Coordinates of C-alpha atoms in Angstrom, one line a residue:
M1 CA 31.5 23.9 40.0
R2 CA 30.8 22.7 43.6
A3 CA 27.1 23.4 45.4
T4 CA 28.1 24.4 49.3
N5 CA 23.7 24.9 49.9
N6 CA 22.2 21.8 52.1
L7 CA 18.7 22.0 49.3
R8 CA 17.5 19.2 48.4
Y9 CA 17.7 18.9 45.5
I10 CA 15.6 16.7 43.0
A11 CA 17.9 15.2 39.0
Y12 CA 14.9 15.6 36.4
V13 CA 16.1 13.2 33.4
R14 CA 14.6 13.3 30.1
K15 CA 15.0 11.5 26.7
S16 CA 12.5 12.3 24.0
E17 CA 11.4 9.1 22.3
E18 CA 8.2 10.6 20.5
R19 CA 10.4 13.2 19.1
K20 CA 14.0 11.3 18.1
E21 CA 16.3 13.9 19.7
R22 CA 19.1 11.7 18.9
Q23 CA 21.2 15.1 19.0
E24 CA 20.6 15.3 23.3
L25 CA 22.6 13.3 25.3
S26 CA 20.9 9.7 26.0
Q27 CA 19.8 9.7 30.2
Q28 CA 22.9 7.5 30.8
S29 CA 24.9 10.9 29.8
Q30 CA 23.0 12.8 31.2
K31 CA 22.9 11.2 35.2
K32 CA 27.1 11.0 34.3
E33 CA 27.0 15.3 33.7
I34 CA 25.2 15.9 36.9
R35 CA 26.7 13.7 39.5
R36 CA 30.2 15.2 37.2
T37 CA 29.5 18.6 37.7
F38 CA 27.9 18.8 41.0
P39 CA 29.5 15.9 43.5
D40 CA 28.2 17.7 46.5
L41 CA 24.4 17.9 45.7
N42 CA 22.1 16.6 48.2
I43 CA 20.2 14.9 45.4
V44 CA 16.9 13.1 47.1
E45 CA 15.6 11.8 44.3
W46 CA 16.4 10.8 40.6
L47 CA 13.7 10.9 37.5
E48 CA 14.6 9.4 35.1
F49 CA 12.6 7.3 32.2
E50 CA 10.4 9.8 30.8
S51 CA 10.0 9.6 27.6
M52 CA 7.2 11.6 26.5
S53 CA 8.1 15.0 24.7
A54 CA 8.4 18.5 26.4
F55 CA 6.4 19.7 23.8
K56 CA 3.2 19.4 25.5
P57 CA 2.0 19.3 29.3
G58 CA 1.0 16.2 30.6
R59 CA 4.5 14.0 31.2
P60 CA 3.4 11.5 34.0
I61 CA 7.3 11.9 35.6
F62 CA 7.2 15.7 35.3
N63 CA 3.6 16.4 37.5
Q64 CA 5.3 14.1 40.1
M65 CA 8.5 16.3 40.0
I66 CA 6.1 19.5 40.8
Q67 CA 3.9 17.7 43.6
M68 CA 6.9 16.7 45.2
I69 CA 8.0 20.1 45.4
R70 CA 4.8 21.1 46.6
D71 CA 4.8 19.1 49.6
G72 CA 7.7 19.6 51.0
K73 CA 9.8 17.3 50.2
A74 CA 12.3 18.9 48.3
D75 CA 13.4 22.2 47.5
G76 CA 15.0 22.3 43.8
I77 CA 15.5 21.2 40.9
V78 CA 18.8 20.2 38.7
A79 CA 18.9 19.0 35.3
W80 CA 21.2 19.1 32.4
H81 CA 19.8 21.8 30.8
P82 CA 16.0 24.3 30.7
N83 CA 15.2 22.0 27.9
R84 CA 14.9 18.8 29.6
L85 CA 12.0 20.7 32.3
S86 CA 10.1 22.6 29.7
R87 CA 9.3 22.6 25.6
N88 CA 5.9 23.9 25.9
E89 CA 4.9 27.0 27.6
I90 CA 2.3 26.2 30.6
D91 CA 5.1 24.1 32.2
S92 CA 7.8 26.8 31.7
S93 CA 5.4 29.4 33.6
T94 CA 4.4 27.0 36.1
I95 CA 8.6 26.7 37.3
T96 CA 9.0 30.0 37.2
Y97 CA 5.7 30.9 38.8
M98 CA 7.7 28.2 41.6
L99 CA 10.8 30.0 41.9
R100 CA 8.6 33.0 43.4
N101 CA 7.6 30.3 46.4
E102 CA 7.5 26.5 46.4
L103 CA 10.7 25.8 43.9
K104 CA 14.6 27.7 46.0
D105 CA 16.6 26.8 43.6
L106 CA 17.7 25.4 39.7
K107 CA 20.9 24.0 38.7
F108 CA 21.9 22.8 35.3
C109 CA 25.3 21.4 33.7
S110 CA 24.7 24.0 30.5
F111 CA 23.3 26.9 31.8
N112 CA 24.0 28.7 34.5
F113 CA 20.8 30.2 36.8
D114 CA 20.8 32.9 39.6
N115 CA 17.5 32.8 41.6
T116 CA 17.0 36.3 40.7
A117 CA 14.6 38.8 38.4
E118 CA 17.5 39.0 35.8
G119 CA 18.2 35.3 36.4
I120 CA 14.6 34.2 36.1
M121 CA 14.2 36.6 32.5
M122 CA 16.6 34.6 31.5
L123 CA 15.6 31.6 32.5
Q124 CA 12.1 32.4 30.5
M125 CA 14.1 33.4 26.9
V126 CA 15.6 30.0 26.9
M127 CA 12.7 28.3 27.9
N128 CA 10.4 29.9 25.1
Q129 CA 13.6 29.9 22.6
S130 CA 12.8 26.0 23.2
Q131 CA 9.6 26.0 22.5
Y132 CA 9.7 28.1 19.4
E133 CA 12.6 25.6 18.2
S134 CA 10.4 22.5 18.8
S135 CA 7.0 24.2 17.3
K136 CA 9.9 25.7 14.0
Q137 CA 11.1 22.3 14.2
G138 CA 7.6 20.5 13.9
R139 CA 6.4 23.0 11.3
D140 CA 9.6 22.0 9.1
V141 CA 9.3 18.4 9.6
R142 CA 5.6 18.5 8.4
R143 CA 6.2 20.8 5.4
G144 CA 9.2 18.5 4.5
M145 CA 6.7 15.6 4.6
K146 CA 3.8 16.8 2.8
E147 CA 6.5 18.2 0.3
K148 CA 7.8 14.9 -0.4
A149 CA 4.3 13.3 -0.7
E150 CA 3.6 15.7 -3.3
G151 CA 6.9 14.2 -4.9
G152 CA 5.5 11.0 -4.8
E153 CA 7.0 9.9 -2.1
R154 CA 5.9 8.4 1.3
P155 CA 7.2 10.0 4.1
G156 CA 8.5 7.7 7.2
Q157 CA 7.8 3.9 6.3
V158 CA 6.8 2.1 3.7
A159 CA 4.2 -0.5 3.2
Q160 CA 4.8 -4.1 3.5
G161 CA 6.7 -5.6 -0.2
Y162 CA 8.9 -2.0 -0.6
M163 CA 11.8 -0.4 1.1
K164 CA 13.9 2.3 0.7
V165 CA 16.9 2.2 -1.3
P166 CA 19.5 5.4 -2.8
V167 CA 18.6 7.4 -4.9
L168 CA 22.4 7.2 -7.3
D169 CA 24.3 9.5 -9.1
E170 CA 26.0 8.7 -12.7
Q171 CA 29.4 7.6 -10.6
G172 CA 26.8 5.1 -8.9
M173 CA 27.2 6.9 -5.3
P174 CA 24.7 7.8 -3.2
Q175 CA 23.0 11.4 -4.0
L176 CA 23.1 14.1 -1.7
R177 CA 20.4 16.7 -0.3
S178 CA 22.1 20.3 -0.6
K179 CA 20.1 21.2 2.5
D180 CA 21.3 18.8 5.1
N181 CA 23.9 16.7 3.3
K182 CA 21.6 13.6 3.9
V183 CA 21.2 10.4 1.0
I184 CA 18.1 11.1 -0.8
M185 CA 16.3 7.4 -0.6
R186 CA 13.3 6.2 -3.4
T187 CA 10.9 3.9 -2.9
D188 CA 11.6 0.5 -4.5
S189 CA 10.2 -2.6 -4.4
D190 CA 11.6 -4.9 -1.6
P191 CA 13.3 -8.3 -3.2
D192 CA 11.9 -10.9 -0.6
R193 CA 8.4 -9.4 0.2
Y194 CA 7.1 -8.1 -3.2
D195 CA 6.1 -11.3 -5.0
L196 CA 4.4 -12.4 -1.7
V197 CA 3.0 -9.6 -0.3
R198 CA 1.1 -9.4 -4.3
K199 CA 0.3 -12.9 -4.4
M200 CA -1.7 -11.6 -0.8
W201 CA -3.5 -9.3 -2.8
R202 CA -4.3 -11.4 -5.8
M203 CA -5.7 -14.2 -3.4
L204 CA -8.1 -11.4 -2.2
L205 CA -9.4 -9.9 -5.0
S206 CA -10.1 -14.0 -6.3
G207 CA -12.6 -13.8 -3.6
N208 CA -11.9 -17.2 -3.0
Y209 CA -9.9 -16.3 0.3
N210 CA -10.7 -13.9 3.0
A211 CA -8.6 -11.4 4.8
A212 CA -8.1 -14.0 7.9
Q213 CA -7.5 -17.1 6.0
I214 CA -5.0 -15.2 3.9
W215 CA -3.0 -14.0 6.9
K216 CA -3.3 -17.8 8.3
I217 CA -1.7 -18.9 5.2
A218 CA 1.2 -16.2 4.8
T219 CA 2.5 -16.7 8.5
E220 CA 1.9 -20.8 8.5
E221 CA 2.6 -21.9 5.0
W222 CA 5.6 -19.2 3.8
Q223 CA 6.5 -18.7 6.7
Y224 CA 6.0 -14.9 5.7
I225 CA 8.8 -12.3 8.5
T226 CA 7.9 -8.4 8.5
R227 CA 10.8 -6.4 6.9
V228 CA 13.5 -5.5 9.9
N229 CA 13.2 -1.3 10.0
G230 CA 15.6 0.2 13.5
K231 CA 14.0 -1.6 16.2
I232 CA 10.8 -3.3 15.0
G233 CA 10.0 -6.0 11.8
G234 CA 11.6 -9.1 11.8
K235 CA 8.9 -10.6 13.1
P236 CA 5.8 -12.8 11.9
M237 CA 2.6 -10.7 10.5
S238 CA 0.5 -9.7 13.3
K239 CA -3.4 -10.5 12.3
S240 CA -4.2 -6.9 12.2
M241 CA -1.3 -5.9 9.8
I242 CA -3.4 -7.8 6.8
Y243 CA -6.5 -5.1 7.2
K244 CA -3.7 -2.4 7.1
I245 CA -1.9 -4.1 4.1
F246 CA -5.0 -4.1 2.4
N247 CA -6.6 -0.7 3.3
N248 CA -3.5 1.0 2.6
P249 CA -3.3 2.9 -1.2
F250 CA -0.3 3.2 -1.5
Y251 CA -0.4 -0.9 -3.0
A252 CA -2.3 1.1 -6.4
G253 CA 0.2 3.4 -6.5
Y254 CA -0.8 6.6 -4.7
V255 CA 0.7 7.5 -1.7
P256 CA -1.5 8.3 1.6
H257 CA -0.9 11.6 3.4
N258 CA -3.1 13.5 6.4
G259 CA -6.4 12.1 4.2
E260 CA -5.3 13.1 0.8
L261 CA -4.1 10.8 -2.3
Y262 CA -0.4 11.6 -3.8
K263 CA 0.5 10.6 -7.6
G264 CA 3.5 7.7 -5.9
N265 CA 6.4 7.4 -8.0
H266 CA 6.8 3.3 -6.9
K267 CA 5.6 0.8 -8.9
P268 CA 2.1 -0.4 -7.4
M269 CA 0.9 -3.9 -7.4
I270 CA -2.7 -3.8 -7.7
T271 CA -5.3 -0.8 -9.9
L272 CA -7.2 2.3 -8.1
D273 CA -10.2 -0.3 -9.5
D274 CA -9.4 -4.0 -8.1
F275 CA -8.4 -2.0 -4.6
D276 CA -12.1 -0.7 -4.3
Y277 CA -13.3 -3.3 -5.5
A278 CA -11.2 -5.1 -1.8
Q279 CA -13.1 -2.4 0.1
T280 CA -16.0 -4.0 -0.9
L281 CA -14.6 -7.3 0.1
L282 CA -13.3 -6.7 3.1
G283 CA -16.4 -4.0 4.1
D284 CA -16.9 -1.5 6.6
K285 CA -13.5 -0.2 8.3
G286 CA -11.3 -3.5 6.9
K287 CA -12.9 -5.7 9.0
P288 CA -14.5 -8.9 7.1
R289 CA -18.3 -9.1 6.5
Q290 CA -20.0 -12.1 8.8
G291 CA -21.9 -14.2 6.4
A292 CA -20.6 -13.0 3.1
Y293 CA -20.7 -15.8 1.2
D294 CA -24.2 -17.1 2.3
Y295 CA -25.8 -15.1 -0.6
A296 CA -23.6 -15.7 -3.2
F297 CA -24.8 -12.2 -4.9
S298 CA -24.7 -10.3 -2.2
G299 CA -23.3 -6.8 -1.8
L300 CA -22.1 -7.7 -5.9
I301 CA -25.1 -6.2 -7.5
K302 CA -26.5 -2.5 -6.8
C303 CA -30.3 -1.4 -7.2
G304 CA -31.1 0.2 -10.6
E305 CA -33.3 2.5 -9.4
C306 CA -31.5 4.0 -6.8
G307 CA -27.5 2.5 -6.3
C308 CA -28.1 0.9 -2.9
S309 CA -26.7 -2.7 -2.6
I310 CA -28.8 -5.7 -3.2
V311 CA -28.8 -8.4 -0.7
G312 CA -30.0 -12.0 -0.1
K313 CA -32.9 -13.2 2.7
T314 CA -34.1 -16.7 3.0
N315 CA -37.9 -17.2 3.4
T316 CA -39.8 -20.8 3.9
K317 CA -42.9 -21.4 3.5
F318 CA -45.1 -24.7 4.5
V319 CA -46.1 -26.2 1.3
K320 CA -49.8 -28.1 2.2
R321 CA -49.1 -30.2 -1.1
D322 CA -45.7 -31.6 -0.5
N323 CA -46.5 -31.3 3.6
K324 CA -43.2 -29.6 4.2
M325 CA -41.4 -26.5 4.7
A326 CA -40.4 -25.1 1.7
V327 CA -36.8 -22.9 1.8
Y328 CA -36.6 -20.0 -0.8
V329 CA -33.8 -17.3 -1.0
H330 CA -34.5 -13.9 -2.8
Y331 CA -32.5 -10.7 -3.3
Y332 CA -34.0 -7.3 -2.6
C333 CA -32.4 -3.5 -2.3
T334 CA -31.9 -2.7 0.6
R335 CA -33.3 0.5 0.5
K336 CA -30.6 2.6 2.4
S337 CA -30.6 5.7 0.1
E338 CA -30.8 9.6 2.1
T339 CA -31.3 11.6 -1.3
R340 CA -33.8 8.8 -3.6
H341 CA -36.6 7.3 -3.1
C342 CA -36.5 4.1 -4.2
T343 CA -39.7 1.9 -5.8
Q344 CA -38.2 -1.7 -6.1
N345 CA -40.0 -3.0 -2.7
K346 CA -40.8 -6.6 -4.7
Y347 CA -38.3 -9.9 -3.8
T348 CA -36.2 -11.6 -6.5
R349 CA -35.9 -15.0 -6.6
V350 CA -32.1 -16.7 -6.7
E351 CA -33.6 -18.9 -10.0
R352 CA -34.2 -16.2 -11.6
L353 CA -30.5 -14.9 -11.3
H354 CA -29.3 -18.1 -12.3
E355 CA -31.5 -18.2 -14.9
Q356 CA -29.6 -14.3 -16.8
I357 CA -26.3 -15.2 -15.6
D358 CA -26.8 -18.6 -17.5
A359 CA -28.0 -16.6 -20.3
E360 CA -25.0 -14.1 -20.2
L361 CA -22.6 -16.8 -20.0
A362 CA -24.0 -18.9 -23.0
K363 CA -22.8 -15.0 -25.4
Y364 CA -19.7 -16.5 -24.7
T365 CA -19.0 -20.7 -23.9
I366 CA -17.1 -22.0 -26.5
L367 CA -16.0 -25.7 -27.5
P368 CA -13.8 -27.2 -25.7
E369 CA -11.6 -28.5 -28.5
F370 CA -11.6 -25.0 -30.0
R371 CA -9.8 -24.9 -26.3
D372 CA -7.1 -27.0 -27.0
I373 CA -6.3 -26.2 -30.5
T374 CA -6.4 -22.3 -30.7
L375 CA -3.6 -23.0 -27.2
A376 CA -1.7 -25.6 -29.3
V377 CA -1.7 -22.6 -31.9
L378 CA -0.9 -19.7 -29.5
R379 CA 2.1 -22.0 -27.6
R380 CA 3.9 -22.8 -30.5
N381 CA 3.5 -20.0 -31.9
N382 CA 4.8 -18.3 -29.4
K383 CA 7.8 -20.0 -29.5
I384 CA 8.4 -19.2 -32.4
E385 CA 8.6 -15.6 -31.5
A386 CA 10.1 -15.9 -28.6
K387 CA 13.5 -16.1 -30.0
D388 CA 12.1 -12.9 -31.6
R389 CA 12.0 -11.0 -28.8
T390 CA 15.7 -12.8 -27.2
S391 CA 17.1 -11.4 -30.7
T392 CA 15.0 -7.5 -29.9
Y393 CA 16.1 -8.0 -26.1
K394 CA 20.3 -8.5 -26.8
M395 CA 19.5 -5.2 -29.4
Q396 CA 17.7 -3.4 -26.7
Q397 CA 21.2 -4.6 -24.0
H398 CA 23.4 -3.6 -26.7
T399 CA 22.0 0.3 -26.9
R400 CA 21.6 1.0 -23.4
E401 CA 25.5 -0.4 -23.7
Q402 CA 26.5 2.4 -26.1
L403 CA 24.1 5.1 -24.2
Q404 CA 25.9 4.2 -20.9
E405 CA 28.8 4.7 -22.7
R406 CA 27.7 7.9 -24.4
L407 CA 27.3 9.3 -20.4
D408 CA 30.5 8.3 -19.2
K409 CA 32.4 9.9 -22.8
L410 CA 30.4 13.0 -21.7
V411 CA 31.1 13.1 -17.8
D412 CA 34.7 13.2 -19.0
M413 CA 34.6 15.8 -21.6
R414 CA 32.6 18.0 -18.8
T415 CA 35.5 17.7 -16.2
R416 CA 37.8 18.1 -18.5
D417 CA 36.4 21.6 -19.2
L418 CA 35.4 20.5 -22.9
L419 CA 32.4 21.5 -22.4
D420 CA 30.7 24.0 -20.9
D421 CA 26.9 23.4 -18.2
D422 CA 24.8 24.0 -20.7
E423 CA 26.1 22.2 -22.9
Y424 CA 26.1 19.1 -20.6
A425 CA 23.2 19.3 -19.1
Q426 CA 21.3 19.6 -22.2
Q427 CA 23.5 16.4 -23.8
R428 CA 22.9 15.1 -20.4
N429 CA 19.5 14.9 -20.3
R430 CA 18.7 13.8 -24.4
I431 CA 20.9 11.0 -23.3
K432 CA 19.0 10.0 -20.5
A433 CA 15.8 10.4 -21.7
E434 CA 17.0 8.1 -24.2
M435 CA 18.0 5.6 -21.8
L436 CA 14.9 5.7 -19.7
R437 CA 12.5 5.0 -23.2
T438 CA 15.0 2.0 -23.6
D439 CA 14.8 0.4 -20.3
D440 CA 10.7 0.1 -20.7
G441 CA 11.2 -1.1 -23.7
L442 CA 14.1 -3.9 -22.0
R443 CA 11.0 -4.3 -19.7
N444 CA 8.2 -4.8 -22.0
T445 CA 10.3 -7.2 -23.9
E446 CA 11.0 -9.7 -20.7
Q447 CA 7.6 -9.7 -19.1
R448 CA 4.4 -8.6 -21.7
A449 CA 5.0 -12.4 -23.8
D450 CA 4.4 -14.8 -20.7
E451 CA 2.3 -12.7 -19.0
W452 CA -0.3 -12.6 -22.2
L453 CA 0.3 -15.9 -22.9
E454 CA -0.8 -16.7 -18.7
L455 CA -3.6 -14.7 -18.9
T456 CA -4.8 -16.1 -21.9
E457 CA -5.1 -19.3 -21.6
K458 CA -7.1 -18.6 -18.2
A459 CA -9.7 -16.4 -20.0
F460 CA -10.1 -19.6 -22.2
D461 CA -10.2 -21.5 -19.5
F462 CA -13.0 -19.3 -18.1
A463 CA -14.5 -19.3 -21.3
T464 CA -14.9 -22.9 -22.0
Y465 CA -15.4 -23.8 -18.5
A466 CA -17.4 -21.1 -16.1
R467 CA -21.3 -22.5 -17.2
A468 CA -20.9 -25.7 -16.0
R469 CA -18.9 -24.1 -13.3
F470 CA -21.7 -22.1 -12.4
A471 CA -24.3 -24.5 -12.6
N472 CA -22.2 -27.2 -10.5
G473 CA -20.3 -24.9 -8.6
T474 CA -20.5 -24.1 -4.5
L475 CA -21.8 -20.5 -3.8
M476 CA -18.2 -18.8 -3.5
D477 CA -17.7 -20.4 -7.3
K478 CA -21.0 -18.3 -8.4
R479 CA -19.8 -15.1 -6.6
D480 CA -16.3 -15.4 -8.2
I481 CA -17.3 -16.3 -11.9
L482 CA -20.5 -13.5 -11.7
R483 CA -18.2 -11.1 -10.8
T484 CA -15.2 -11.8 -13.2
L485 CA -18.7 -12.1 -16.3
G486 CA -18.8 -8.3 -16.0
Q487 CA -19.0 -5.7 -13.9
N488 CA -21.7 -2.6 -13.0
L489 CA -24.1 -5.0 -12.4
T490 CA -27.7 -3.7 -11.2
L491 CA -31.3 -5.0 -10.6
K492 CA -34.6 -3.5 -11.8
D493 CA -37.8 -5.1 -11.5
G494 CA -36.0 -8.1 -11.7
K495 CA -34.1 -8.1 -14.5
L496 CA -30.3 -7.9 -14.1
E497 CA -28.1 -5.8 -16.0
I498 CA -24.0 -7.1 -16.8
T499 CA -21.7 -5.1 -18.8
P500 CA -19.0 -8.1 -19.7
N501 CA -16.4 -8.0 -19.7
E502 CA -14.2 -6.4 -22.3
W503 CA -12.3 -9.2 -23.2
L504 CA -15.2 -11.0 -23.5
V505 CA -17.1 -9.0 -25.9
C506 CA -13.8 -9.4 -27.7
L507 CA -13.9 -12.5 -27.9
A508 CA -17.2 -13.3 -28.0
E509 CA -17.5 -11.2 -31.8
A510 CA -14.8 -13.1 -32.9
Y511 CA -15.1 -17.0 -31.7
P512 CA -17.7 -17.6 -34.0
E513 CA -16.1 -17.2 -37.2
H514 CA -13.8 -19.2 -36.0
E515 CA -16.1 -21.6 -34.8
A516 CA -17.5 -22.1 -38.0
A517 CA -14.2 -22.4 -39.6
Y518 CA -13.3 -25.4 -37.2
R519 CA -17.1 -27.1 -38.1
R520 CA -16.3 -27.2 -41.8
V521 CA -13.2 -28.5 -41.4
R522 CA -14.5 -31.2 -39.0
T523 CA -17.0 -32.6 -41.1
N524 CA -14.9 -33.9 -43.4
K525 CA -13.8 -37.2 -41.6
K526 CA -10.1 -37.3 -42.8
A527 CA -9.0 -33.6 -41.9
S528 CA -5.9 -34.2 -39.4
A529 CA -5.4 -32.8 -36.6
K530 CA -3.1 -30.0 -38.9
E531 CA -5.5 -29.5 -40.9
L532 CA -7.6 -28.3 -37.8
E533 CA -5.3 -26.0 -36.7
E534 CA -4.8 -25.2 -39.7
A535 CA -8.1 -23.6 -39.6
F536 CA -7.1 -21.8 -37.0
S537 CA -4.4 -19.7 -38.3
S538 CA -6.1 -16.1 -37.7
V539 CA -6.7 -16.6 -34.0
N540 CA -3.4 -16.1 -33.1
K541 CA -3.0 -12.5 -35.0
S542 CA -7.3 -11.6 -33.7
W543 CA -6.1 -12.7 -30.8
R544 CA -3.0 -11.2 -30.0
A545 CA -4.6 -7.8 -31.3
R546 CA -6.6 -8.4 -28.2
R547 CA -4.1 -9.1 -25.5
D548 CA -4.6 -5.4 -23.4
L549 CA -8.3 -6.2 -23.3
N550 CA -7.2 -9.9 -21.3
P551 CA -8.7 -10.1 -18.1
R552 CA -7.1 -9.2 -15.0
H553 CA -8.6 -11.9 -12.2
P554 CA -10.3 -14.1 -14.2
A555 CA -11.6 -17.4 -12.4

């Protein structure tokens, strides 16, 4: 197609990076097509690098082109297709209205346009079709993303520590969606980052580190590098990302989408209670609160009357008798509730809180020698049980292999038409259900014993040393110990109420009997170490029966 007029044209080239229009030609390809199709066209300006989508008005380079035509600097426009100029009603009407006066001609590589009434009508229809396709595509994408979230999968990129992997069929090949023939993806743990991100969460929940400190450790000591996804990633984590991680309920097993949470299919790093607690540590909008540890218990305790936060305050008073200034730390209710009237207007001295917390810790404090002997018994029994677990694990693996063989034979029988569809589906589902139960048993056998023993050691350490640490430790130690001690902390009329964690209650119920047995044996000066350990033979069974009540984050 050769041009024969002397009009001045602007070549408009656009490929949206916002909408990822991969089906459209690249900008370089569009320029090449324009030159090939209209080699003699008088092009006075090339306007390119427009990356904004044409679905909404407001493109700066498009507006620049319109203004140039209105200023008489050009007479026509050339583009690869009408949808490069517009996918919205406002820009479409601007183009078609200007054809009455300022705009003399339009040329397209993949669409024939005549500046006639019929030609303008056809142009409007093509632009309207482009607008409709964009709207429909956006609606379909939004619906698809919601369906994916409702199904437990995160639309788009997943959080750090996770990755998308293909779903495999029974033959180990990637499964394809029937509607678009694309690979079905699921969320799995990122083997290079999952444990590191989980460690970040543990550090935050311990109360001993704030987000900025964790970010510094992760980037400087661990040399943490973000996951590569297309053109992004593969770099050290930014400081803002650490707050995005700690504000993301994805790590608690939920998929956030359009302000709603859906139960996810992925393996959570933390519980929802842990996530809620992390938000109180971070403060409003995910930013660390200034001076959170100037007062050890600020933000941990609620008012027993109105539910508002209990915060700390420092007061000074000149004492004539001692001829010096005395410093007092008090805790009080903020009384910021808009719905409940609060009468708690008195201050509680920090010393009184210390006394009450110490009294609570005394209920759960055990003898150091009890800890040492009990853990020795538990470790020895754990080694004996490890042999039994190995046998159990091998048996479970053998069962898993047999199930896989049955499934392979079933597929072969279906391939040879020895089974119809209903029989095949029924037997396959039954075998898969057994495989899932076996896989779950394998995971439990691998993990539960070592995790249980580690948590038990931490629990006994807390019960042995927490009271001394609270008396002599820092403000951060006191805060951490109080949080580990219990929950639902309330203060009313100067009295602190604590709901102790269940694992402490179980320990306190079992301990007096075991301590009494230990003291009876210890009074016998000729008692051997073996006899002392035998006095705790019942500890193993009683404590293991309570394994599920071990603390998640013992101090």
